[in-house]
Short mmCIF file of C-alpha atoms and ligand atoms in Angstrom, two decimals:
data_model
loop_
_atom_site.label_atom_id
_atom_site.label_comp_id
_atom_site.label_asym_id
_atom_site.label_seq_id
_atom_site.Cartn_x
_atom_site.Cartn_y
_atom_site.Cartn_z
CA MET A 21 24.73 -2.97 -9.30
CA LYS A 22 22.84 0.13 -8.14
CA LYS A 23 22.19 0.31 -4.39
CA TRP A 24 18.97 1.05 -2.61
CA ASN A 25 18.66 4.57 -1.20
CA THR A 26 18.17 4.16 2.56
CA GLU A 27 17.63 7.89 3.05
CA LEU A 28 13.91 8.38 2.66
CA SER A 29 13.34 11.02 5.33
CA ASN A 30 13.42 13.77 2.67
CA THR A 31 10.74 12.05 0.56
CA LYS A 32 8.13 14.61 -0.51
CA LEU A 33 5.45 12.23 -1.77
CA TRP A 34 4.49 8.82 -0.38
CA ILE A 35 2.56 6.78 -2.94
CA PHE A 36 0.59 3.85 -1.57
CA ASP A 37 -0.84 0.94 -3.49
CA ALA A 38 -4.24 0.02 -2.00
CA ASP A 39 -5.22 -3.65 -2.45
CA ASP A 40 -3.14 -5.88 -0.15
CA THR A 41 -0.97 -2.93 0.87
CA LEU A 42 -3.51 -0.87 2.85
CA TRP A 43 -6.38 -3.35 3.05
CA GLU A 44 -7.23 -7.01 2.46
CA SER A 45 -8.16 -7.84 -1.12
CA GLY A 46 -6.59 -11.08 -2.32
CA LEU A 47 -8.23 -12.81 0.61
CA PHE A 48 -11.66 -12.02 -0.86
CA PHE A 49 -10.66 -13.16 -4.35
CA ARG A 50 -9.47 -16.41 -2.75
CA ARG A 51 -12.85 -16.78 -1.02
CA ALA A 52 -14.70 -16.16 -4.30
CA GLU A 53 -12.56 -18.83 -5.93
CA GLU A 54 -13.26 -21.29 -3.11
CA ASP A 55 -17.00 -20.59 -3.23
CA PHE A 56 -16.98 -21.03 -7.00
CA THR A 57 -15.09 -24.33 -6.90
CA SER A 58 -17.50 -25.55 -4.18
CA LEU A 59 -20.41 -24.63 -6.43
CA MET A 60 -18.82 -26.47 -9.34
CA HIS A 61 -18.03 -29.44 -7.12
CA SER A 62 -21.75 -29.60 -6.24
CA LEU A 63 -22.44 -29.81 -9.98
CA GLY A 64 -20.07 -32.75 -10.38
CA PHE A 65 -16.82 -31.08 -11.47
CA ASP A 66 -13.35 -31.73 -10.05
CA PRO A 67 -12.31 -28.74 -7.90
CA LYS A 68 -8.55 -29.27 -8.43
CA GLU A 69 -8.84 -29.20 -12.22
CA LEU A 70 -11.04 -26.13 -11.96
CA VAL A 71 -8.53 -24.17 -9.88
CA ASN A 72 -5.89 -24.74 -12.55
CA GLU A 73 -8.32 -23.67 -15.24
CA ILE A 74 -9.37 -20.53 -13.34
CA HIS A 75 -5.75 -19.45 -12.89
CA ARG A 76 -4.89 -20.11 -16.53
CA ARG A 77 -7.96 -18.30 -17.89
CA ASP A 78 -7.49 -15.44 -15.44
CA ILE A 79 -4.02 -14.69 -16.79
CA GLU A 80 -5.17 -15.12 -20.40
CA ARG A 81 -7.98 -12.58 -20.08
CA LEU A 82 -5.82 -9.98 -18.33
CA SER A 83 -4.52 -8.31 -21.49
CA VAL A 84 -8.09 -8.12 -22.82
CA THR A 85 -10.09 -7.00 -19.80
CA GLY A 86 -7.52 -5.42 -17.46
CA TYR A 87 -7.62 -5.80 -13.69
CA GLY A 88 -10.73 -5.86 -11.55
CA ALA A 89 -13.29 -7.88 -9.65
CA ARG A 90 -15.92 -7.75 -12.42
CA PRO A 91 -13.59 -9.10 -15.13
CA TYR A 92 -12.57 -11.84 -12.70
CA MET A 93 -16.23 -12.76 -12.09
CA ALA A 94 -16.84 -12.68 -15.86
CA THR A 95 -14.17 -15.39 -16.20
CA LEU A 96 -15.90 -17.55 -13.59
CA ARG A 97 -19.27 -17.05 -15.29
CA LEU A 98 -17.79 -18.02 -18.67
CA ILE A 99 -16.32 -21.22 -17.22
CA LEU A 100 -19.70 -22.12 -15.71
CA GLU A 101 -21.52 -21.39 -18.99
CA GLU A 102 -19.07 -23.45 -21.02
CA LYS A 103 -19.36 -26.46 -18.75
CA SER A 104 -23.15 -26.42 -18.32
CA GLU A 105 -25.83 -27.22 -20.90
CA HIS A 106 -27.94 -24.39 -19.52
CA LEU A 107 -27.82 -22.26 -16.36
CA THR A 108 -30.36 -23.19 -13.71
CA PRO A 109 -31.66 -20.65 -11.13
CA TYR A 110 -29.43 -22.37 -8.53
CA MET A 111 -26.32 -21.66 -10.62
CA VAL A 112 -27.30 -18.07 -11.45
CA ASP A 113 -28.19 -17.23 -7.83
CA SER A 114 -25.01 -18.80 -6.49
CA LEU A 115 -22.85 -16.91 -8.95
CA ASP A 116 -24.64 -13.63 -8.19
CA TYR A 117 -24.07 -14.20 -4.49
CA ILE A 118 -20.34 -14.88 -4.98
CA SER A 119 -20.09 -11.77 -7.16
CA ASN A 120 -21.84 -9.55 -4.59
CA CYS A 121 -19.60 -10.82 -1.80
CA LEU A 122 -16.50 -9.98 -3.84
CA LEU A 123 -17.67 -6.55 -5.04
CA HIS A 124 -18.95 -5.42 -1.65
CA HIS A 125 -16.52 -7.14 0.67
CA PRO A 126 -15.93 -5.51 4.06
CA MET A 127 -13.00 -3.13 4.28
CA VAL A 128 -10.37 -4.72 6.53
CA LEU A 129 -7.22 -2.68 7.03
CA LEU A 130 -3.94 -4.56 7.33
CA PRO A 131 -2.26 -4.62 10.76
CA GLY A 132 -0.64 -1.32 11.71
CA VAL A 133 -2.00 0.59 8.70
CA LEU A 134 -4.27 2.97 10.59
CA ASP A 135 -1.72 3.87 13.27
CA SER A 136 1.08 4.33 10.70
CA LEU A 137 -1.04 6.57 8.46
CA ILE A 138 -2.06 8.75 11.40
CA LYS A 139 1.60 9.20 12.40
CA LEU A 140 2.67 10.02 8.85
CA PHE A 141 -0.28 12.39 8.44
CA ASN A 142 0.39 14.18 11.74
CA ALA A 143 4.03 14.59 10.70
CA GLY A 144 2.79 16.47 7.64
CA LYS A 145 3.76 13.81 5.08
CA ARG A 146 2.15 14.12 1.64
CA MET A 147 0.39 10.86 0.80
CA ILE A 148 -1.67 9.59 -2.14
CA VAL A 149 -3.28 6.28 -3.05
CA TYR A 150 -2.44 4.86 -6.47
CA THR A 151 -4.42 1.78 -7.40
CA MET A 152 -5.47 -0.16 -10.47
CA GLY A 153 -8.74 -1.74 -11.50
CA GLU A 154 -12.17 -0.36 -12.26
CA GLU A 155 -12.56 3.26 -11.21
CA ASP A 156 -15.97 2.97 -9.50
CA HIS A 157 -15.09 -0.20 -7.59
CA GLN A 158 -11.69 1.09 -6.40
CA MET A 159 -13.16 4.48 -5.38
CA ASP A 160 -16.00 2.74 -3.53
CA LYS A 161 -13.44 0.80 -1.49
CA PHE A 162 -11.34 3.94 -0.90
CA ASN A 163 -14.41 5.83 0.33
CA ARG A 164 -15.47 2.92 2.58
CA SER A 165 -11.96 2.36 3.98
CA GLY A 166 -12.20 4.97 6.74
CA ILE A 167 -8.69 6.26 5.91
CA SER A 168 -9.43 8.49 2.91
CA GLU A 169 -8.96 11.65 5.00
CA TYR A 170 -5.22 10.98 5.33
CA PHE A 171 -4.61 11.11 1.59
CA GLU A 172 -4.54 14.01 -0.87
CA HIS A 173 -6.42 11.88 -3.36
CA CYS A 174 -6.82 8.43 -4.88
CA THR A 175 -5.78 7.81 -8.49
CA VAL A 176 -7.18 4.77 -10.28
CA VAL A 177 -5.63 3.45 -13.50
CA PRO A 178 -6.62 0.36 -15.55
CA MET A 179 -3.03 -0.90 -15.38
CA LYS A 180 0.09 0.47 -13.66
CA THR A 181 2.97 1.23 -16.02
CA GLU A 182 6.00 3.52 -16.09
CA GLU A 183 3.89 5.95 -18.16
CA THR A 184 1.09 6.13 -15.58
CA MET A 185 3.69 6.59 -12.83
CA LYS A 186 5.32 9.48 -14.73
CA ARG A 187 1.93 11.16 -15.19
CA LEU A 188 1.24 10.75 -11.47
CA LEU A 189 4.56 12.39 -10.53
CA SER A 190 4.01 15.20 -13.00
CA SER A 191 0.52 15.99 -11.70
CA ALA A 192 1.84 15.94 -8.12
CA GLY A 193 4.75 18.21 -9.09
CA VAL A 194 7.54 16.02 -7.68
CA SER A 195 10.63 14.52 -9.27
CA PRO A 196 11.13 10.71 -9.17
CA GLU A 197 13.80 10.79 -6.45
CA GLU A 198 11.44 12.79 -4.22
CA ALA A 199 8.81 10.03 -4.33
CA CYS A 200 8.51 6.63 -2.71
CA MET A 201 6.17 3.87 -3.94
CA ILE A 202 4.90 1.32 -1.42
CA GLY A 203 3.17 -1.78 -2.73
CA ASN A 204 2.80 -5.57 -2.67
CA SER A 205 3.12 -6.24 -6.41
CA PRO A 206 6.53 -6.62 -8.06
CA ARG A 207 4.91 -6.33 -11.50
CA SER A 208 2.62 -3.36 -10.94
CA ASP A 209 4.08 -1.40 -8.01
CA ILE A 210 7.80 -2.02 -7.75
CA ASN A 211 9.16 -2.47 -11.27
CA PRO A 212 7.40 0.55 -12.86
CA ALA A 213 8.56 2.71 -9.92
CA ILE A 214 12.17 1.53 -10.20
CA GLY A 215 11.99 2.03 -13.97
CA CYS A 216 11.14 5.71 -13.39
CA GLY A 217 13.78 6.28 -10.70
CA VAL A 218 11.26 6.28 -7.85
CA ASN A 219 12.29 4.67 -4.54
CA ALA A 220 10.34 1.48 -3.87
CA LEU A 221 9.31 -0.40 -0.74
CA TYR A 222 7.96 -3.89 -1.32
CA VAL A 223 5.32 -5.07 1.15
CA LYS A 224 5.54 -8.85 1.21
CA ARG A 225 2.06 -10.39 1.52
CA PRO A 226 0.83 -14.00 1.59
CA PHE A 227 -2.03 -13.52 -0.90
CA THR A 228 -0.42 -11.81 -3.86
CA TRP A 229 -2.08 -12.86 -7.08
CA GLN A 230 0.22 -15.09 -9.13
CA ALA A 231 0.22 -12.83 -12.22
CA GLU A 232 1.76 -10.10 -10.07
CA GLN A 233 4.66 -12.24 -8.84
CA ILE A 234 7.54 -11.60 -11.20
CA GLU A 235 11.23 -10.89 -10.69
CA PHE A 236 12.33 -7.41 -9.62
CA VAL A 237 14.05 -5.55 -12.46
CA GLU A 238 16.68 -4.22 -10.02
CA PRO A 239 16.65 -6.31 -6.81
CA GLY A 240 19.38 -4.13 -5.30
CA LEU A 241 17.06 -1.12 -5.43
CA VAL A 242 14.17 -2.73 -3.58
CA ALA A 243 13.70 -2.83 0.18
CA THR A 244 11.23 -5.34 1.58
CA VAL A 245 9.03 -4.46 4.56
CA ALA A 246 6.59 -6.61 6.50
CA GLY A 247 4.01 -3.85 6.74
CA LEU A 248 3.39 -0.13 7.04
CA PRO A 249 4.83 0.23 10.59
CA ASP A 250 8.28 -0.59 9.10
CA ILE A 251 8.05 2.56 7.00
CA LEU A 252 7.95 4.95 9.95
CA PRO A 253 11.68 4.78 10.83
CA LEU A 254 12.53 5.09 7.12
CA ALA A 255 10.42 8.26 7.04
CA GLY A 256 12.30 9.66 10.05
CA LEU A 257 9.52 8.80 12.52
CA SER A 258 9.28 6.22 15.28
MG1 MG B 1 -1.76 -4.45 -4.39
#
Protein backbone atom coordinates (compact mmCIF):
# COMPACT_ATOMS: atom_id res chain seq x y z
CA MET A 1 0.00 0.00 0.00
CA LYS A 2 1.23 3.51 -0.81
CA LYS A 3 2.20 5.62 2.21
CA TRP A 4 1.19 9.14 3.03
CA ASN A 5 3.83 11.79 2.35
CA THR A 6 4.51 13.48 5.71
CA GLU A 7 6.82 16.04 4.12
CA LEU A 8 4.57 18.92 3.18
CA SER A 9 6.88 21.82 4.01
CA ASN A 10 7.87 22.12 0.33
CA THR A 11 4.23 22.36 -0.81
CA LYS A 12 3.87 25.22 -3.30
CA LEU A 13 0.08 25.45 -3.38
CA TRP A 14 -2.37 24.95 -0.51
CA ILE A 15 -5.88 24.27 -1.79
CA PHE A 16 -8.68 24.76 0.72
CA ASP A 17 -12.23 23.52 0.48
CA ALA A 18 -14.58 26.18 1.90
CA ASP A 19 -17.84 24.80 3.34
CA ASP A 20 -17.18 23.01 6.65
CA THR A 21 -13.43 23.36 6.18
CA LEU A 22 -13.04 27.14 6.54
CA TRP A 23 -16.52 28.07 7.74
CA GLU A 24 -19.74 26.54 9.07
CA SER A 25 -22.13 25.34 6.38
CA GLY A 26 -23.69 21.97 7.21
CA LEU A 27 -24.92 23.49 10.44
CA PHE A 28 -27.15 25.86 8.46
CA PHE A 29 -28.44 23.09 6.19
CA ARG A 30 -29.30 21.15 9.35
CA ARG A 31 -31.19 24.19 10.69
CA ALA A 32 -33.10 24.56 7.42
CA GLU A 33 -34.04 20.89 7.64
CA GLU A 34 -35.20 21.27 11.25
CA ASP A 35 -37.23 24.38 10.43
CA PHE A 36 -38.79 22.61 7.47
CA THR A 37 -39.73 19.49 9.45
CA SER A 38 -41.21 21.76 12.17
CA LEU A 39 -43.28 23.50 9.51
CA MET A 40 -44.45 20.16 8.15
CA HIS A 41 -45.17 18.92 11.66
CA SER A 42 -47.42 21.96 12.15
CA LEU A 43 -49.30 20.85 9.02
CA GLY A 44 -49.85 17.37 10.44
CA PHE A 45 -46.96 15.37 8.95
CA ASP A 46 -44.63 13.02 10.82
CA PRO A 47 -41.20 14.70 11.18
CA LYS A 48 -39.27 11.39 11.36
CA GLU A 49 -40.70 10.10 8.08
CA LEU A 50 -40.00 13.46 6.49
CA VAL A 51 -36.32 13.47 7.47
CA ASN A 52 -35.87 10.10 5.75
CA GLU A 53 -37.67 11.38 2.68
CA ILE A 54 -35.62 14.59 2.55
CA HIS A 55 -32.35 12.64 2.71
CA ARG A 56 -33.47 10.17 0.05
CA ARG A 57 -34.73 12.86 -2.33
CA ASP A 58 -31.67 15.01 -1.71
CA ILE A 59 -29.35 12.26 -2.92
CA GLU A 60 -31.63 11.43 -5.86
CA ARG A 61 -31.66 14.99 -7.19
CA LEU A 62 -27.90 15.46 -6.86
CA SER A 63 -26.99 14.07 -10.29
CA VAL A 64 -29.67 16.30 -11.85
CA THR A 65 -29.21 19.61 -10.06
CA GLY A 66 -25.66 19.47 -8.67
CA TYR A 67 -24.69 20.88 -5.29
CA GLY A 68 -26.05 24.05 -3.74
CA ALA A 69 -28.45 25.68 -1.31
CA ARG A 70 -31.03 26.58 -3.97
CA PRO A 71 -31.32 23.02 -5.34
CA TYR A 72 -31.67 21.82 -1.75
CA MET A 73 -34.48 24.31 -1.10
CA ALA A 74 -36.12 23.28 -4.39
CA THR A 75 -36.30 19.72 -3.01
CA LEU A 76 -37.99 20.94 0.17
CA ARG A 77 -40.46 23.02 -1.86
CA LEU A 78 -41.29 20.03 -4.06
CA ILE A 79 -41.98 17.84 -1.03
CA LEU A 80 -44.29 20.51 0.40
CA GLU A 81 -46.11 20.91 -2.93
CA GLU A 82 -46.58 17.17 -3.35
CA LYS A 83 -48.02 16.73 0.13
CA SER A 84 -50.33 19.76 0.11
CA GLU A 85 -53.52 20.30 -1.91
CA HIS A 86 -52.53 23.92 -2.42
CA LEU A 87 -49.95 26.23 -0.84
CA THR A 88 -51.34 28.72 1.66
CA PRO A 89 -49.61 32.08 2.39
CA TYR A 90 -48.41 30.56 5.70
CA MET A 91 -46.60 27.77 3.85
CA VAL A 92 -45.12 30.05 1.18
CA ASP A 93 -43.91 32.63 3.72
CA SER A 94 -42.41 29.97 5.97
CA LEU A 95 -40.56 28.35 3.11
CA ASP A 96 -39.27 31.72 1.86
CA TYR A 97 -38.02 32.51 5.35
CA ILE A 98 -36.19 29.16 5.64
CA SER A 99 -34.68 29.72 2.19
CA ASN A 100 -33.47 33.24 3.05
CA CYS A 101 -31.89 32.05 6.28
CA LEU A 102 -29.98 29.34 4.41
CA LEU A 103 -28.86 31.52 1.49
CA HIS A 104 -27.79 34.45 3.65
CA HIS A 105 -26.56 32.68 6.74
CA PRO A 106 -23.92 34.48 8.82
CA MET A 107 -20.32 33.62 8.04
CA VAL A 108 -18.89 31.74 11.02
CA LEU A 109 -15.27 30.67 10.68
CA LEU A 110 -14.27 27.35 12.22
CA PRO A 111 -12.04 27.46 15.32
CA GLY A 112 -8.43 28.38 14.56
CA VAL A 113 -9.07 29.17 10.88
CA LEU A 114 -8.32 32.89 11.02
CA ASP A 115 -5.13 32.54 13.06
CA SER A 116 -3.85 29.65 10.90
CA LEU A 117 -4.50 31.50 7.63
CA ILE A 118 -2.71 34.61 8.89
CA LYS A 119 0.34 32.51 9.84
CA LEU A 120 0.38 30.70 6.51
CA PHE A 121 -0.10 33.98 4.64
CA ASN A 122 2.66 35.76 6.57
CA ALA A 123 4.97 32.84 5.82
CA GLY A 124 4.38 33.50 2.12
CA LYS A 125 2.36 30.33 1.43
CA ARG A 126 0.33 30.31 -1.79
CA MET A 127 -3.30 29.56 -0.97
CA ILE A 128 -6.51 29.23 -2.98
CA VAL A 129 -10.11 28.33 -2.18
CA TYR A 130 -11.67 25.56 -4.25
CA THR A 131 -15.36 25.04 -3.61
CA MET A 132 -18.40 23.56 -5.30
CA GLY A 133 -21.96 24.75 -5.66
CA GLU A 134 -23.56 27.72 -7.35
CA GLU A 135 -21.02 30.35 -8.38
CA ASP A 136 -22.87 33.44 -7.11
CA HIS A 137 -23.77 31.89 -3.74
CA GLN A 138 -20.26 30.52 -3.09
CA MET A 139 -18.61 33.81 -4.14
CA ASP A 140 -21.01 35.78 -1.93
CA LYS A 141 -19.93 33.67 1.06
CA PHE A 142 -16.25 34.00 0.11
CA ASN A 143 -16.58 37.78 -0.12
CA ARG A 144 -18.46 37.96 3.21
CA SER A 145 -16.05 35.62 5.01
CA GLY A 146 -13.52 38.29 5.96
CA ILE A 147 -10.62 36.01 4.92
CA SER A 148 -10.63 36.51 1.14
CA GLU A 149 -7.49 38.68 1.30
CA TYR A 150 -5.37 35.66 2.28
CA PHE A 151 -6.15 33.75 -0.90
CA GLU A 152 -5.00 34.22 -4.48
CA HIS A 153 -8.51 33.49 -5.66
CA CYS A 154 -11.61 31.36 -5.19
CA THR A 155 -12.57 28.78 -7.82
CA VAL A 156 -16.15 27.50 -7.88
CA VAL A 157 -17.12 24.34 -9.77
CA PRO A 158 -20.54 22.62 -9.99
CA MET A 159 -18.96 19.34 -8.84
CA LYS A 160 -15.40 18.44 -7.81
CA THR A 161 -13.80 15.72 -9.93
CA GLU A 162 -10.29 14.64 -10.91
CA GLU A 163 -10.75 16.64 -14.12
CA THR A 164 -11.60 19.89 -12.30
CA MET A 165 -8.64 19.30 -9.97
CA LYS A 166 -6.28 18.82 -12.93
CA ARG A 167 -7.54 22.05 -14.52
CA LEU A 168 -7.00 23.87 -11.22
CA LEU A 169 -3.39 22.63 -10.97
CA SER A 170 -2.71 23.52 -14.58
CA SER A 171 -4.03 27.07 -14.22
CA ALA A 172 -1.98 27.51 -11.04
CA GLY A 173 1.13 26.14 -12.77
CA VAL A 174 1.98 23.48 -10.17
CA SER A 175 2.46 19.73 -10.44
CA PRO A 176 0.27 17.40 -8.31
CA GLU A 177 3.01 16.55 -5.80
CA GLU A 178 3.56 20.28 -5.19
CA ALA A 179 -0.06 20.75 -4.08
CA CYS A 180 -1.99 19.84 -0.96
CA MET A 181 -5.80 19.64 -0.78
CA ILE A 182 -7.48 20.28 2.57
CA GLY A 183 -11.16 19.40 2.92
CA ASN A 184 -13.92 17.71 4.91
CA SER A 185 -15.44 15.60 2.13
CA PRO A 186 -14.01 12.18 1.25
CA ARG A 187 -16.05 12.14 -1.97
CA SER A 188 -15.38 15.64 -3.26
CA ASP A 189 -12.10 16.77 -1.67
CA ILE A 190 -9.98 13.78 -0.77
CA ASN A 191 -10.59 11.09 -3.39
CA PRO A 192 -10.26 13.34 -6.49
CA ALA A 193 -7.05 14.81 -5.02
CA ILE A 194 -5.56 11.38 -4.29
CA GLY A 195 -6.63 10.24 -7.77
CA CYS A 196 -4.52 13.05 -9.28
CA GLY A 197 -1.48 12.46 -7.05
CA VAL A 198 -2.17 15.51 -4.87
CA ASN A 199 -1.44 15.25 -1.13
CA ALA A 200 -4.63 15.30 0.92
CA LEU A 201 -5.51 16.35 4.46
CA TYR A 202 -8.95 15.29 5.66
CA VAL A 203 -10.63 17.65 8.13
CA LYS A 204 -13.00 15.53 10.18
CA ARG A 205 -16.22 17.44 10.91
CA PRO A 206 -19.42 16.49 12.75
CA PHE A 207 -21.84 17.87 10.12
CA THR A 208 -20.64 16.36 6.87
CA TRP A 209 -23.53 15.73 4.53
CA GLN A 210 -24.21 12.00 4.17
CA ALA A 211 -23.75 11.94 0.37
CA GLU A 212 -20.17 13.09 0.91
CA GLN A 213 -19.28 10.31 3.35
CA ILE A 214 -17.76 7.53 1.29
CA GLU A 215 -14.67 5.35 1.70
CA PHE A 216 -11.25 6.80 0.89
CA VAL A 217 -9.84 5.34 -2.33
CA GLU A 218 -6.39 5.06 -0.70
CA PRO A 219 -6.71 5.29 3.10
CA GLY A 220 -2.94 5.01 3.49
CA LEU A 221 -2.49 8.27 1.59
CA VAL A 222 -4.84 10.35 3.73
CA ALA A 223 -3.94 12.17 6.92
CA THR A 224 -6.77 13.27 9.19
CA VAL A 225 -6.61 16.59 11.04
CA ALA A 226 -9.00 18.08 13.58
CA GLY A 227 -8.76 21.55 12.11
CA LEU A 228 -6.57 24.09 10.35
CA PRO A 229 -4.17 24.65 13.30
CA ASP A 230 -2.96 21.04 12.79
CA ILE A 231 -1.71 22.00 9.35
CA LEU A 232 0.83 24.53 10.60
CA PRO A 233 3.48 22.02 11.77
CA LEU A 234 2.98 20.04 8.55
CA ALA A 235 3.69 23.25 6.63
CA GLY A 236 6.89 23.81 8.62
CA LEU A 237 5.32 26.44 10.90
CA SER A 238 4.37 26.38 14.57
MG1 LIG B 1 -16.76 21.01 2.44
